[in-house]
Amino acid sequence: MFTQRSQTPRRSFAKTFRDRILGSDLVDLLTGPHGVDRYTELVDPIWTQGEARGKVVDVRRSTPRSVTLTIAPNDSFTTKHSVKAGQFVNVAVEIDGRWHTRCYSPANVEGSAELELTVARHGTGAAEGLVSNYLYEQARRGVVVGLAGVGGDFVLPAPGSPERPRRILLVSGGSGITPVMAMLRTLVAERHLQSQGGEIAFIHYARTPAEACYRDELHAMPGVRVLHGYTRSGRGDLDGRFGPTHLDAAMPSPDAVFVCGPNTLIEAVREHCQNVYAESFVPPALTAPANSSRGRITFAGSGIDVVDDGRSLLEQAESAGLTPENGCRMGICHTCTRRKVSGTVRSLTSGAVSTAPDEDIQICVSVPVGDVDLSL
């Protein structure tokens, strides 16, 4: 007993001492110009002061089309970020010498020390599935990934607040289950059913029973009404698509609905429910201008300039041989944000035109309107 009690402060002191030494100006001077991270990562790839990283500590392939990863973040991530249930994390992996970033919504309970990501594989050749397919095929214990930030407004209202609904319906389709699974686990951990007198129902749509993530855990949830619909099999609790029959079977007149999945599912839920909070994992349709501006795009930090061909600034930068960081490629994760020094751009998501100099823009959803000078 004495030994166990005396080890904890000893470990805390060692960690504090390590952080103070590695964060000191003297160590930074001695390890310049590369910085201390370039040396400590030789000992342990996630032992970095400035870069948020995580190590895969568990890999589970519970369905034929998905892999569930448990990731232990380093201190650089945990001291800067807290992930709310429903939010996403930008995950970066190195593929063929290039870093690629995509956003994934953790499924773990809010406040967990580890991140649980369930990643679905895409069809062969799907460009948007590059990172997902890599993780599905290559992920193993010990793999290190970058954690480039947290975002998203698809979250539960705070417990005890007037905005927190009592009767909650959760709806998901395919890989959209992860953020609502995080919400469900968090609600259960908060004792929403007991202490707050709440009600929870969960509808999940998958192609087949074998592809339904978290199926066993969901059916074991005490007090939660769980219904499955299988779009390519008639063996589910529900037949067909979401509509009044499915709503009545799960929870008639819920106080609020949290739904994540394809746009068709979200539209159906919005048609039949009120107080709908939604997030889609499918990129919105982005239509580039029919005619390019033919203006000059200058990538100031690279000494490269090109003639605008009408595509997004991200696509044109990549075609010019540049490799800017990017994630969702649909204006959500903000990983691709760069400084526009001068010029005019139009947003592909809102249509808004921006002319102000020295402003940050998301280059994945911005197209030039005339000459543009970009800090890249």
Coordinates of C-alpha atoms in Angstrom, one line a residue:
M1 CA 0.0 0.0 0.0
F2 CA 2.8 2.4 0.9
T3 CA 4.7 1.7 -2.3
Q4 CA 1.6 2.4 -4.5
R5 CA 0.8 5.6 -2.7
S6 CA 4.4 6.9 -3.0
Q7 CA 4.8 6.2 -6.7
T8 CA 2.1 8.5 -8.0
P9 CA 3.7 11.8 -6.8
R10 CA 7.1 10.5 -7.9
R11 CA 5.8 9.9 -11.5
S12 CA 4.0 13.3 -11.5
F13 CA 7.2 15.0 -10.3
A14 CA 9.2 13.2 -13.0
K15 CA 6.8 14.3 -15.7
T16 CA 6.8 17.9 -14.4
F17 CA 10.5 18.0 -14.3
R18 CA 10.8 16.6 -17.8
D19 CA 8.3 19.1 -19.2
R20 CA 10.1 22.0 -17.5
I21 CA 13.5 20.9 -18.9
L22 CA 12.3 20.3 -22.4
G23 CA 10.3 23.5 -22.5
S24 CA 13.2 25.7 -21.3
D25 CA 14.8 28.4 -23.4
L26 CA 18.2 26.9 -22.9
V27 CA 17.2 23.5 -24.4
D28 CA 15.4 25.2 -27.2
L29 CA 18.6 27.2 -28.0
L30 CA 20.9 24.1 -27.8
T31 CA 18.6 22.0 -30.1
G32 CA 18.1 24.8 -32.7
P33 CA 17.3 25.2 -35.5
H34 CA 15.2 22.1 -35.5
G35 CA 13.9 22.3 -31.9
V36 CA 13.7 19.8 -29.2
D37 CA 10.9 17.8 -30.8
R38 CA 13.2 16.5 -33.5
Y39 CA 15.3 14.9 -30.9
T40 CA 12.8 13.6 -28.4
E41 CA 10.8 11.9 -31.2
L42 CA 13.8 9.7 -31.8
V43 CA 13.1 8.3 -28.3
D44 CA 9.4 8.1 -28.6
P45 CA 7.5 9.5 -31.7
I46 CA 4.7 11.0 -29.5
W47 CA 7.1 12.6 -27.0
T48 CA 6.8 16.1 -28.5
Q49 CA 6.2 19.4 -26.9
G50 CA 4.9 21.3 -29.9
E51 CA 3.2 18.7 -32.2
A52 CA 0.0 17.0 -31.2
R53 CA 0.2 13.3 -32.0
G54 CA -1.3 10.0 -30.9
K55 CA -0.3 6.4 -30.8
V56 CA -2.6 3.5 -31.8
V57 CA -2.8 1.2 -28.8
D58 CA -5.6 -1.1 -30.0
V59 CA -7.0 -2.2 -33.3
R60 CA -10.4 -4.1 -33.7
R61 CA -11.9 -5.2 -36.9
S62 CA -15.4 -6.0 -35.8
T63 CA -17.1 -5.6 -39.2
P64 CA -16.0 -6.4 -42.7
R65 CA -16.0 -2.8 -43.8
S66 CA -14.6 -0.9 -40.7
V67 CA -11.8 -0.8 -38.2
T68 CA -11.9 0.6 -34.7
L69 CA -8.8 2.3 -33.4
T70 CA -8.0 3.3 -29.9
I71 CA -5.5 6.2 -29.9
A72 CA -3.6 7.6 -26.9
P73 CA -3.0 11.3 -27.5
N74 CA 0.2 13.0 -26.3
D75 CA 0.3 15.9 -23.8
S76 CA 0.6 18.4 -26.7
F77 CA -3.0 17.4 -27.7
T78 CA -4.6 16.9 -24.3
T79 CA -3.4 20.2 -22.9
K80 CA -4.7 22.2 -25.8
H81 CA -7.9 20.3 -26.7
S82 CA -11.0 18.8 -25.1
V83 CA -13.2 16.8 -27.4
K84 CA -17.0 17.1 -26.9
A85 CA -19.2 14.3 -27.8
G86 CA -20.1 14.7 -31.5
Q87 CA -17.1 16.8 -32.5
F88 CA -14.4 15.7 -34.9
V89 CA -10.6 15.4 -34.7
N90 CA -8.3 16.0 -37.7
V91 CA -6.1 12.9 -38.1
A92 CA -3.0 13.1 -40.2
V93 CA -1.1 10.1 -41.7
E94 CA 1.9 9.8 -43.9
I95 CA 1.2 8.0 -47.2
D96 CA 4.0 7.6 -49.8
G97 CA 6.0 10.4 -48.2
R98 CA 3.1 12.9 -48.1
W99 CA 1.0 13.8 -45.1
H100 CA -2.8 13.6 -45.6
T101 CA -5.4 14.9 -43.1
R102 CA -9.0 13.8 -42.7
C103 CA -11.5 14.5 -40.0
Y104 CA -13.1 11.7 -37.9
S105 CA -15.6 11.8 -35.1
P106 CA -14.5 9.9 -32.0
A107 CA -17.1 7.5 -30.6
N108 CA -15.7 7.4 -27.0
V109 CA -17.5 9.0 -24.0
E110 CA -16.7 12.6 -23.5
G111 CA -13.7 13.2 -21.3
S112 CA -12.1 9.9 -22.0
A113 CA -8.3 9.8 -21.9
E114 CA -8.2 8.0 -25.2
L115 CA -9.8 8.5 -28.6
E116 CA -11.8 5.8 -30.3
L117 CA -12.2 6.1 -34.0
T118 CA -14.2 3.7 -36.2
V119 CA -13.1 4.2 -39.8
A120 CA -15.1 2.8 -42.7
R121 CA -13.3 1.7 -45.9
H122 CA -14.3 3.1 -49.2
G123 CA -14.4 1.5 -52.6
T124 CA -11.2 0.9 -54.6
G125 CA -10.0 4.1 -56.2
A126 CA -12.1 6.4 -54.2
A127 CA -10.0 9.6 -53.8
E128 CA -12.0 10.7 -50.7
G129 CA -11.2 7.4 -49.1
L130 CA -7.4 7.6 -49.3
V131 CA -6.8 8.0 -45.5
S132 CA -9.7 5.8 -44.5
N133 CA -8.6 2.9 -46.7
Y134 CA -5.0 3.3 -45.5
L135 CA -6.1 3.1 -41.8
Y136 CA -8.4 0.2 -42.6
E137 CA -5.6 -1.8 -44.3
Q138 CA -2.5 -0.6 -42.5
A139 CA -3.4 0.4 -38.9
R140 CA -1.7 -1.6 -36.2
R141 CA -0.6 -1.1 -32.6
G142 CA 2.2 1.4 -32.3
V143 CA 1.4 3.4 -35.4
V144 CA 1.7 7.2 -34.8
V145 CA -0.7 9.7 -36.3
G146 CA -0.9 13.4 -36.2
L147 CA -3.8 15.1 -34.4
A148 CA -4.2 18.5 -36.1
G149 CA -7.0 20.0 -34.0
V150 CA -10.7 19.6 -33.0
G151 CA -13.8 21.1 -34.5
G152 CA -17.5 20.9 -35.1
D153 CA -20.7 22.3 -33.6
F154 CA -22.7 19.0 -33.6
V155 CA -22.7 18.6 -29.8
L156 CA -25.1 18.0 -27.0
P157 CA -26.3 21.0 -24.9
A158 CA -24.6 21.0 -21.5
P159 CA -26.2 18.8 -18.8
G160 CA -28.5 20.8 -16.5
S161 CA -28.9 23.6 -19.0
P162 CA -32.4 24.7 -20.2
E163 CA -31.4 23.6 -23.7
R164 CA -30.7 20.0 -22.7
P165 CA -33.6 18.0 -24.1
R166 CA -35.2 15.3 -21.9
R167 CA -36.5 12.9 -24.6
I168 CA -33.7 12.4 -27.1
L169 CA -33.8 10.5 -30.4
L170 CA -30.4 9.6 -32.0
V171 CA -30.4 8.6 -35.6
S172 CA -27.4 7.5 -37.7
G173 CA -26.6 5.9 -41.1
G174 CA -23.4 4.0 -41.9
S175 CA -20.2 5.5 -40.5
G176 CA -22.3 8.4 -39.2
I177 CA -22.8 6.3 -36.1
T178 CA -19.6 7.5 -34.4
P179 CA -20.6 11.0 -33.2
V180 CA -24.1 9.9 -32.0
M181 CA -22.5 6.8 -30.4
A182 CA -20.3 9.3 -28.5
M183 CA -23.4 11.2 -27.5
L184 CA -25.2 8.0 -26.3
R185 CA -22.2 6.8 -24.2
T186 CA -21.9 10.3 -22.7
L187 CA -25.6 10.5 -21.9
V188 CA -25.4 7.1 -20.2
A189 CA -22.3 8.1 -18.3
E190 CA -24.1 11.2 -17.1
R191 CA -27.0 9.1 -15.9
H192 CA -29.4 11.0 -18.2
L193 CA -32.0 8.2 -17.8
Q194 CA -31.9 8.1 -14.0
S195 CA -30.8 11.5 -12.6
Q196 CA -32.5 13.6 -15.3
G197 CA -35.5 11.4 -15.9
G198 CA -34.7 11.3 -19.5
E199 CA -35.6 9.0 -22.4
I200 CA -33.3 7.9 -25.2
A201 CA -34.0 6.0 -28.4
F202 CA -31.5 5.1 -31.1
I203 CA -32.1 4.2 -34.8
H204 CA -29.2 3.0 -36.9
Y205 CA -29.2 2.2 -40.6
A206 CA -26.6 -0.1 -42.1
R207 CA -26.4 -2.1 -45.3
T208 CA -26.5 -5.5 -43.5
P209 CA -26.4 -6.8 -39.9
A210 CA -22.7 -7.8 -40.4
E211 CA -21.9 -4.1 -41.2
A212 CA -23.7 -2.6 -38.3
C213 CA -21.0 -1.1 -36.0
Y214 CA -21.6 -1.4 -32.2
R215 CA -24.6 -3.6 -32.7
D216 CA -24.0 -5.8 -29.7
E217 CA -23.1 -2.9 -27.4
L218 CA -26.2 -1.0 -28.5
H219 CA -28.6 -3.9 -27.8
A220 CA -27.0 -4.3 -24.4
M221 CA -27.7 -0.6 -23.4
P222 CA -30.1 -0.7 -20.4
G223 CA -33.1 1.6 -20.8
V224 CA -32.3 2.6 -24.4
R225 CA -34.7 1.7 -27.1
V226 CA -32.5 0.5 -30.1
L227 CA -33.8 -0.2 -33.6
H228 CA -31.8 -1.2 -36.6
G229 CA -32.8 -0.9 -40.3
Y230 CA -30.8 -2.7 -43.0
T231 CA -31.0 -1.3 -46.4
R232 CA -29.9 -4.5 -48.2
S233 CA -31.5 -7.0 -45.9
G234 CA -35.1 -7.4 -44.5
R235 CA -33.9 -8.8 -41.2
G236 CA -33.9 -5.6 -39.3
D237 CA -36.3 -4.0 -36.7
L238 CA -37.4 -1.5 -39.4
D239 CA -38.3 -1.8 -43.0
G240 CA -37.5 0.8 -45.7
R241 CA -36.4 4.4 -45.1
F242 CA -36.9 6.8 -42.2
G243 CA -40.5 8.1 -42.0
P244 CA -43.5 8.3 -39.6
T245 CA -43.6 4.6 -39.0
H246 CA -39.9 4.5 -37.9
L247 CA -40.4 7.6 -35.8
D248 CA -43.4 6.1 -34.0
A249 CA -41.6 2.8 -33.4
A250 CA -38.6 4.6 -31.8
M251 CA -39.9 7.7 -30.0
P252 CA -43.0 9.7 -31.1
S253 CA -42.6 13.4 -30.7
P254 CA -39.0 13.6 -29.3
D255 CA -37.8 16.8 -27.7
A256 CA -34.8 16.8 -30.0
V257 CA -33.2 14.6 -32.7
F258 CA -29.5 14.3 -33.3
V259 CA -28.8 12.7 -36.7
C260 CA -25.6 12.0 -38.7
G261 CA -25.4 10.2 -42.0
P262 CA -26.0 10.8 -45.7
N263 CA -28.0 13.9 -46.8
T264 CA -31.0 11.8 -47.8
L265 CA -31.4 10.5 -44.2
I266 CA -31.0 14.0 -42.8
E267 CA -33.6 15.4 -45.1
A268 CA -36.0 12.7 -44.2
V269 CA -35.6 13.3 -40.5
R270 CA -36.0 17.0 -40.9
E271 CA -39.2 16.4 -42.9
H272 CA -40.8 14.5 -40.1
C273 CA -39.2 15.9 -36.9
Q274 CA -38.7 19.2 -35.1
N275 CA -35.6 20.4 -33.3
V276 CA -33.2 18.5 -35.5
Y277 CA -29.4 18.8 -35.0
A278 CA -27.6 17.3 -38.0
E279 CA -24.2 16.6 -39.4
S280 CA -23.5 15.0 -42.8
F281 CA -20.4 13.0 -43.6
V282 CA -21.0 13.4 -47.3
P283 CA -19.3 16.4 -48.9
P284 CA -21.7 19.0 -50.2
A285 CA -22.0 19.5 -54.0
L286 CA -19.4 22.2 -54.8
T287 CA -19.9 23.7 -58.3
A288 CA -17.0 25.6 -59.7
P289 CA -17.7 28.5 -62.0
A290 CA -18.4 27.6 -65.6
N291 CA -15.7 30.0 -66.7
S292 CA -12.5 30.8 -64.9
S293 CA -11.4 34.3 -64.1
R294 CA -8.1 33.8 -65.9
G295 CA -6.5 35.8 -63.2
R296 CA -3.0 35.2 -61.9
I297 CA -2.6 33.1 -58.7
T298 CA 0.6 33.8 -56.9
F299 CA 1.8 31.4 -54.2
A300 CA 4.0 33.9 -52.5
G301 CA 5.9 31.6 -50.2
S302 CA 6.8 29.2 -53.0
G303 CA 7.7 31.5 -55.8
I304 CA 5.1 29.9 -58.0
D305 CA 2.3 31.5 -60.0
V306 CA -0.3 30.0 -62.3
V307 CA -3.3 31.2 -64.4
D308 CA -6.6 30.5 -62.7
D309 CA -8.4 27.5 -64.4
G310 CA -11.6 27.8 -62.3
R311 CA -10.9 25.1 -59.7
S312 CA -10.5 25.6 -56.0
L313 CA -7.3 27.2 -54.8
L314 CA -6.4 23.9 -53.1
E315 CA -6.7 21.9 -56.3
Q316 CA -4.7 24.5 -58.3
A317 CA -2.0 24.5 -55.6
E318 CA -1.7 20.7 -55.8
S319 CA -1.6 20.8 -59.6
A320 CA 1.3 23.3 -59.3
G321 CA 3.2 20.7 -57.2
L322 CA 2.5 22.2 -53.8
T323 CA 1.4 20.1 -50.9
P324 CA -0.7 22.3 -48.5
E325 CA -2.2 20.5 -45.5
N326 CA -5.9 19.7 -46.0
G327 CA -8.5 17.6 -44.3
C328 CA -12.2 17.3 -45.2
R329 CA -12.0 19.2 -48.5
M330 CA -15.5 20.6 -47.9
G331 CA -15.0 23.6 -45.7
I332 CA -15.5 22.0 -42.3
C333 CA -12.2 21.1 -40.7
H334 CA -10.3 24.4 -41.5
T335 CA -7.0 22.4 -41.9
C336 CA -6.4 24.1 -45.3
T337 CA -6.8 27.7 -44.0
R338 CA -4.2 30.0 -45.5
R339 CA -3.6 33.8 -45.5
K340 CA -4.8 35.6 -48.6
V341 CA -2.5 38.6 -48.9
S342 CA -4.5 40.3 -51.6
G343 CA -7.2 39.7 -54.2
T344 CA -10.8 38.5 -54.4
V345 CA -12.1 35.0 -53.9
R346 CA -15.6 33.4 -53.9
S347 CA -16.8 30.7 -51.4
L348 CA -18.1 27.6 -53.1
T349 CA -20.2 26.8 -50.1
S350 CA -22.0 30.2 -49.5
G351 CA -21.3 32.1 -52.7
A352 CA -19.9 35.0 -50.7
V353 CA -17.3 37.2 -52.3
S354 CA -14.3 38.4 -50.2
T355 CA -12.1 41.3 -51.2
A356 CA -10.3 42.1 -47.9
P357 CA -6.5 41.9 -47.8
D358 CA -4.6 39.9 -45.2
E359 CA -7.4 37.5 -44.3
D360 CA -7.5 33.8 -43.6
I361 CA -9.5 31.7 -46.1
Q362 CA -10.2 28.0 -46.6
I363 CA -8.6 27.2 -49.9
C364 CA -10.5 24.0 -50.4
V365 CA -13.8 25.9 -51.0
S366 CA -12.4 29.2 -52.4
V367 CA -12.0 30.1 -56.0
P368 CA -10.3 33.1 -57.4
V369 CA -12.1 36.1 -58.9
G370 CA -9.2 37.8 -60.7
D371 CA -5.7 38.0 -59.4
V372 CA -5.0 36.4 -56.0
D373 CA -1.8 36.5 -53.9
L374 CA -1.8 33.6 -51.4
S375 CA 0.7 33.0 -48.6
L376 CA 1.6 29.4 -49.5

